[in-house]
Coordinates of C-alpha atoms and ligand atoms in Angstrom, one line a residue:
M280 CA 0.0 0.0 0.0
R281 CA 1.2 3.5 -0.7
L282 CA -0.3 6.9 -0.9
L283 CA -0.7 8.4 -4.3
P284 CA -0.1 12.2 -4.1
C285 CA -1.5 12.8 -7.5
L286 CA -5.1 13.3 -6.3
A287 CA -6.5 15.3 -3.8
L288 CA -25.7 -19.5 9.0
Q289 CA -25.7 -21.3 7.5
Q290 CA -28.2 -21.0 4.7
S291 CA -31.2 -21.4 6.8
L292 CA -30.1 -18.6 9.1
L293 CA -28.9 -16.3 6.4
I294 CA -31.7 -16.6 4.0
L295 CA -34.1 -14.9 6.2
S296 CA -36.6 -13.3 4.0
A297 CA -37.5 -13.9 0.5
V298 CA -39.4 -11.0 -0.9
F299 CA -42.9 -11.9 -1.7
F300 CA -44.9 -9.8 -3.9
S301 CA -48.4 -9.1 -2.8
A302 CA -51.3 -10.3 -4.8
C303 CA -52.8 -6.9 -5.4
G304 CA -52.2 -6.7 -9.1
S305 CA -48.4 -6.9 -9.2
K306 CA -47.1 -8.2 -12.4
A307 CA -43.6 -8.8 -11.0
P308 CA -42.1 -12.0 -12.0
L309 CA -42.2 -14.5 -9.2
A310 CA -38.9 -16.1 -10.1
S311 CA -36.9 -13.0 -9.5
A312 CA -38.7 -12.3 -6.2
V313 CA -36.4 -14.6 -4.1
T314 CA -33.2 -12.8 -3.3
P315 CA -31.6 -13.8 0.0
V316 CA -31.1 -11.1 2.6
L317 CA -27.8 -11.5 4.4
Q318 CA -27.9 -11.0 8.1
P319 CA -25.0 -8.8 9.3
D320 CA -25.4 -9.9 12.9
L321 CA -24.5 -13.4 12.0
F322 CA -21.0 -12.3 11.2
D323 CA -18.9 -14.0 14.1
A324 CA -16.3 -11.4 15.0
E325 CA -14.5 -13.9 17.4
R326 CA -14.2 -16.4 14.6
A327 CA -12.8 -13.7 12.3
Y328 CA -10.3 -12.9 15.1
R329 CA -9.2 -16.5 15.4
E330 CA -8.8 -16.8 11.6
T331 CA -6.7 -13.6 11.7
A332 CA -4.5 -15.0 14.5
E333 CA -4.1 -18.4 12.7
L334 CA -2.8 -16.5 9.6
A335 CA -0.7 -14.1 11.6
V336 CA 1.4 -16.8 13.1
L337 CA 2.5 -17.8 9.5
Y338 CA 5.3 -15.3 9.2
P339 CA 7.2 -14.2 7.4
R340 CA 4.9 -14.7 4.5
D341 CA 6.2 -12.2 2.0
A342 CA 5.8 -13.3 -1.6
G343 CA 8.2 -16.0 -2.8
T344 CA 9.0 -17.4 0.7
P345 CA 8.0 -20.8 2.1
G346 CA 5.8 -18.9 4.5
A347 CA 3.8 -17.4 1.7
E348 CA 3.2 -20.8 0.1
Q349 CA 2.2 -22.2 3.5
A350 CA -0.2 -19.3 4.0
A351 CA -1.7 -19.9 0.5
Q352 CA -2.3 -23.6 1.4
H353 CA -3.7 -22.7 4.7
L354 CA -6.2 -20.2 3.1
R355 CA -7.2 -22.8 0.5
A356 CA -7.8 -25.4 3.2
R357 CA -10.0 -22.9 5.2
L358 CA -12.0 -22.0 2.1
Q359 CA -12.5 -25.7 1.4
T360 CA -13.6 -26.3 5.0
A361 CA -16.1 -23.5 4.6
G362 CA -17.6 -25.5 1.7
L363 CA -16.4 -23.4 -1.2
E364 CA -14.7 -24.5 -4.4
A365 CA -11.2 -23.4 -3.6
F366 CA -8.1 -23.2 -5.7
I367 CA -4.7 -21.6 -6.0
D368 CA -3.5 -19.8 -9.2
S369 CA 0.3 -19.9 -9.2
F370 CA 1.9 -17.7 -11.8
P371 CA 5.3 -16.2 -12.6
D372 CA 5.8 -12.5 -12.7
L373 CA 8.7 -10.2 -13.1
T374 CA 10.1 -8.5 -10.0
P375 CA 13.1 -6.1 -9.5
T376 CA 15.2 -9.2 -8.6
G377 CA 14.0 -11.5 -11.4
T378 CA 11.1 -13.8 -12.1
Q379 CA 9.2 -15.0 -9.1
T380 CA 6.2 -17.3 -8.5
F381 CA 3.1 -15.8 -6.9
H382 CA 0.1 -17.6 -5.5
N383 CA -3.4 -16.1 -5.6
V384 CA -6.0 -18.0 -3.6
F385 CA -9.6 -18.2 -4.5
G386 CA -12.9 -19.4 -3.1
R387 CA -15.8 -19.5 -5.5
L388 CA -19.5 -19.2 -4.7
P389 CA -21.5 -19.7 -7.9
G390 CA -24.3 -17.4 -8.6
Q391 CA -27.7 -18.1 -10.1
G392 CA -27.9 -15.1 -12.2
R393 CA -25.6 -12.6 -13.8
G394 CA -22.8 -10.6 -12.3
L395 CA -19.6 -11.2 -10.4
I396 CA -18.6 -9.6 -7.1
L397 CA -15.0 -9.9 -5.8
L398 CA -14.4 -9.8 -2.1
A399 CA -10.6 -9.3 -1.8
S400 CA -7.7 -9.1 0.6
H401 CA -4.0 -9.6 0.3
Y402 CA -2.3 -12.1 2.5
D403 CA 1.4 -11.5 1.9
S404 CA 3.3 -9.5 4.5
K405 CA 5.9 -6.8 4.1
A406 CA 9.3 -8.2 3.3
G407 CA 12.5 -7.5 5.3
M408 CA 10.8 -6.7 8.6
E409 CA 12.4 -7.4 11.9
P410 CA 10.8 -10.2 14.0
P411 CA 8.4 -10.4 15.6
F412 CA 6.6 -8.6 12.8
C413 CA 3.7 -10.8 11.8
G414 CA 1.4 -8.4 9.8
A415 CA -1.6 -9.0 12.1
N416 CA -3.4 -5.9 10.7
D417 CA -1.6 -5.8 7.3
S418 CA -2.5 -8.4 6.0
A419 CA -4.0 -11.0 8.4
S420 CA -7.0 -8.9 9.5
S421 CA -8.6 -8.5 6.1
S422 CA -7.9 -12.1 5.3
G423 CA -9.6 -13.2 8.6
V424 CA -12.7 -11.1 7.8
L425 CA -12.8 -12.7 4.4
L426 CA -12.6 -16.2 5.7
E427 CA -15.5 -15.5 8.1
L428 CA -17.5 -14.1 5.3
A429 CA -16.7 -17.2 3.2
R430 CA -17.9 -19.4 6.1
L431 CA -21.2 -17.4 6.3
L432 CA -21.9 -17.2 2.6
A433 CA -20.7 -20.7 1.4
P434 CA -24.0 -22.4 2.2
I435 CA -26.0 -19.9 0.2
T436 CA -26.8 -21.3 -3.2
N437 CA -29.2 -18.7 -4.6
L438 CA -27.3 -15.5 -4.7
P439 CA -27.8 -13.9 -8.1
P440 CA -24.1 -12.9 -8.7
E441 CA -21.1 -15.2 -8.4
I442 CA -19.0 -14.3 -5.4
L443 CA -15.3 -14.7 -5.7
F444 CA -13.3 -14.6 -2.5
V445 CA -9.8 -13.6 -3.5
F446 CA -6.6 -13.6 -1.5
F447 CA -3.8 -11.8 -3.4
D448 CA -0.2 -12.5 -3.1
G449 CA 2.5 -9.9 -3.8
E450 CA 0.6 -6.8 -2.8
E451 CA 3.6 -5.4 -1.0
C452 CA 6.5 -4.0 -3.0
V453 CA 10.1 -5.0 -2.3
R454 CA 11.5 -1.6 -3.2
Y455 CA 9.2 1.0 -4.8
Y456 CA 5.8 0.4 -6.4
S457 CA 6.0 0.0 -10.1
E458 CA 4.9 -2.3 -12.9
L459 CA 7.5 -4.8 -11.7
D460 CA 7.1 -4.3 -7.9
G461 CA 3.9 -4.7 -5.8
L462 CA 0.3 -5.5 -6.7
H463 CA 1.4 -8.6 -8.5
G464 CA -1.7 -10.7 -7.6
S465 CA -4.3 -8.0 -8.3
R466 CA -2.7 -7.0 -11.6
H467 CA -2.6 -10.6 -12.7
L468 CA -6.3 -11.2 -11.9
A469 CA -7.5 -7.9 -13.5
R470 CA -5.6 -8.9 -16.6
Q471 CA -7.2 -12.4 -16.6
L472 CA -10.7 -10.9 -16.3
V473 CA -10.0 -8.6 -19.2
E474 CA -8.5 -11.4 -21.3
N475 CA -11.5 -13.6 -20.7
G476 CA -13.9 -10.8 -21.5
K477 CA -15.4 -10.9 -18.0
Q478 CA -14.6 -7.4 -16.8
N479 CA -18.0 -6.1 -17.7
E480 CA -19.6 -8.7 -15.5
V481 CA -17.9 -7.4 -12.4
Q482 CA -20.4 -5.5 -10.3
A483 CA -17.9 -4.6 -7.6
V484 CA -14.5 -5.3 -6.2
I485 CA -14.6 -4.8 -2.5
L486 CA -11.0 -4.8 -1.2
L487 CA -10.3 -5.0 2.5
D488 CA -6.9 -4.0 3.9
M489 CA -5.8 -3.2 7.5
V490 CA -9.3 -3.5 9.0
G491 CA -8.5 -4.8 12.5
D492 CA -7.1 -1.7 14.3
K493 CA -8.7 -1.4 17.8
N494 CA -9.0 2.3 17.0
Y495 CA -11.3 1.7 14.0
N496 CA -11.3 4.5 11.4
I497 CA -11.9 3.5 7.8
T498 CA -10.2 5.9 5.4
I499 CA -11.6 5.3 1.9
P500 CA -9.1 6.5 -0.6
Q501 CA -9.9 9.1 -3.3
N502 CA -9.5 6.6 -6.1
T503 CA -12.6 4.6 -5.4
T504 CA -15.8 4.2 -7.5
P505 CA -18.2 6.9 -6.2
S506 CA -21.3 4.7 -6.3
L507 CA -19.5 2.1 -4.1
V508 CA -18.5 4.9 -1.7
R509 CA -22.2 5.8 -1.3
I510 CA -23.1 2.1 -0.7
A511 CA -20.3 1.8 1.9
L512 CA -21.3 5.0 3.7
D513 CA -24.9 4.0 3.7
A514 CA -23.9 0.5 5.1
A515 CA -21.9 2.2 7.8
E516 CA -24.8 4.4 8.7
A517 CA -27.2 1.5 8.9
E518 CA -24.6 -0.3 11.1
G519 CA -24.4 2.8 13.4
I520 CA -20.7 3.4 12.7
R521 CA -20.9 6.2 10.1
A522 CA -18.5 8.3 12.2
S523 CA -15.8 5.7 11.7
F524 CA -15.9 6.1 7.9
S525 CA -14.4 8.9 6.0
L526 CA -13.1 9.7 2.5
Y527 CA -9.3 10.0 2.8
R528 CA -7.4 13.0 1.5
Y529 CA -5.2 10.9 -0.8
A530 CA -5.5 8.3 -3.4
M531 CA -3.9 5.0 -2.5
G532 CA -1.9 2.4 -4.5
D533 CA -3.5 -0.8 -3.4
D534 CA -5.0 -3.9 -4.9
H535 CA -8.1 -2.2 -6.1
V536 CA -6.1 0.0 -8.6
P537 CA -5.6 -2.6 -11.4
F538 CA -9.4 -3.2 -11.4
L539 CA -10.2 0.5 -11.5
A540 CA -7.6 0.9 -14.3
A541 CA -9.5 -1.8 -16.3
G542 CA -12.8 0.0 -15.8
M543 CA -14.2 -2.2 -13.1
P544 CA -16.0 -0.7 -10.1
A545 CA -13.8 -1.0 -7.0
I546 CA -13.6 0.2 -3.4
N547 CA -10.8 -0.1 -0.8
L548 CA -12.0 -0.3 2.8
I549 CA -8.8 0.5 4.6
D550 CA -7.9 2.0 7.9
F551 CA -4.7 3.9 7.2
E552 CA -4.5 5.5 10.6
F553 CA -2.9 2.6 12.4
G554 CA -0.9 4.3 15.0
S555 CA -0.2 5.6 18.5
A556 CA -2.4 8.7 18.2
P557 CA -5.3 9.8 16.1
G558 CA -4.2 10.5 12.5
R559 CA -0.9 8.7 12.9
N560 CA 0.1 5.5 11.1
D561 CA 3.2 4.6 13.0
Y562 CA 2.3 1.0 13.7
W563 CA 2.2 0.2 10.0
H564 CA 5.1 -2.0 8.7
T565 CA 6.6 -2.2 12.2
P566 CA 6.6 -5.0 14.9
D567 CA 3.8 -3.0 16.5
D568 CA 1.6 -4.5 13.8
N569 CA 0.7 -7.5 16.1
M570 CA -2.4 -9.1 17.5
D571 CA -2.4 -6.9 20.5
R572 CA -3.2 -3.9 18.3
I573 CA -6.3 -5.4 16.7
S574 CA -9.7 -6.4 18.0
A575 CA -12.5 -8.8 17.2
E576 CA -14.8 -5.8 17.5
S577 CA -13.1 -4.0 14.6
L578 CA -13.1 -7.1 12.4
G579 CA -16.8 -7.5 13.2
K580 CA -17.6 -3.9 12.1
T581 CA -15.9 -4.6 8.8
G582 CA -17.7 -7.9 8.2
R583 CA -21.1 -6.4 9.0
V584 CA -20.6 -3.4 6.7
V585 CA -19.5 -5.7 3.8
L586 CA -22.6 -7.9 4.3
R587 CA -24.8 -4.8 4.2
M588 CA -23.0 -3.6 1.1
L589 CA -23.7 -7.0 -0.5
N590 CA -27.4 -6.8 0.3
T591 CA -27.5 -3.5 -1.6
L592 CA -25.5 -4.9 -4.5
I593 CA -27.5 -8.1 -4.9
Q594 CA -31.0 -6.7 -4.7
P595 CA -32.7 -6.3 -8.0
N596 CA -33.1 -2.7 -8.9
Ligands
ZN609 ZN1 1.5 -3.3 3.8

């Protein structure tokens, strides 16, 4: 992640209410009337915290290390346990030090209708950090939330869009962000979607990053699709945490960027004030990024907001 200075249930529990049209003359098609309503309160924040902790102990897990491969296998296993079709896409990519192999991890929930929603996180941690740096917030927290979302959504078989849970490798740069350094996994997937002609099916890319800080303060970067900002802020409002969401003063170079660049709607829910005082970010990429700095409560807030966003996105207009 970097700042860009260029711009100022299980099924029975989750599927609570099918929408039934009344008999008073409505000509609405019955088949489209059944869209599940996801229940935000079923997001288990403690489970998300445990998932976060289980990934955080796998360090270092920067791209190209045995730890990264172990983390990828761990994530795939967790997605499989959740009941999703899970797979790893391993691919070579150029880096400043030569070609390296990266591993994107996927969990797929097929949809019944059209559209594709990506729920994304990166799981690699910053390279070259002093122990005991474990990347609890950056990147285990967002991955933990995603795994809990996967557990909740996996049993649902009648969502209209396909949901793809994506765990990117190689988000962190080794030196400076460039076409050769950083965002490897997201650039690869965005390219694949374009090459397969699927980019127009993408309704939303919801990227989570650094979402576990006890002092919860989501700073949505400037380079985010405005309609998704509206949906996120409305979701935060409905969740009663609107004051914890703001539009950041900068654009950010993060995994949502390759999708934006390819014309896909994308948002980055990130708390880039991860530090010792309000507005500071001094725990970021330091050994202070550990499990003591994050809370289940913050993970829960993120998970519930994402579920509310999904409800808005999947409802027929
Ligand atoms: Zn980072």
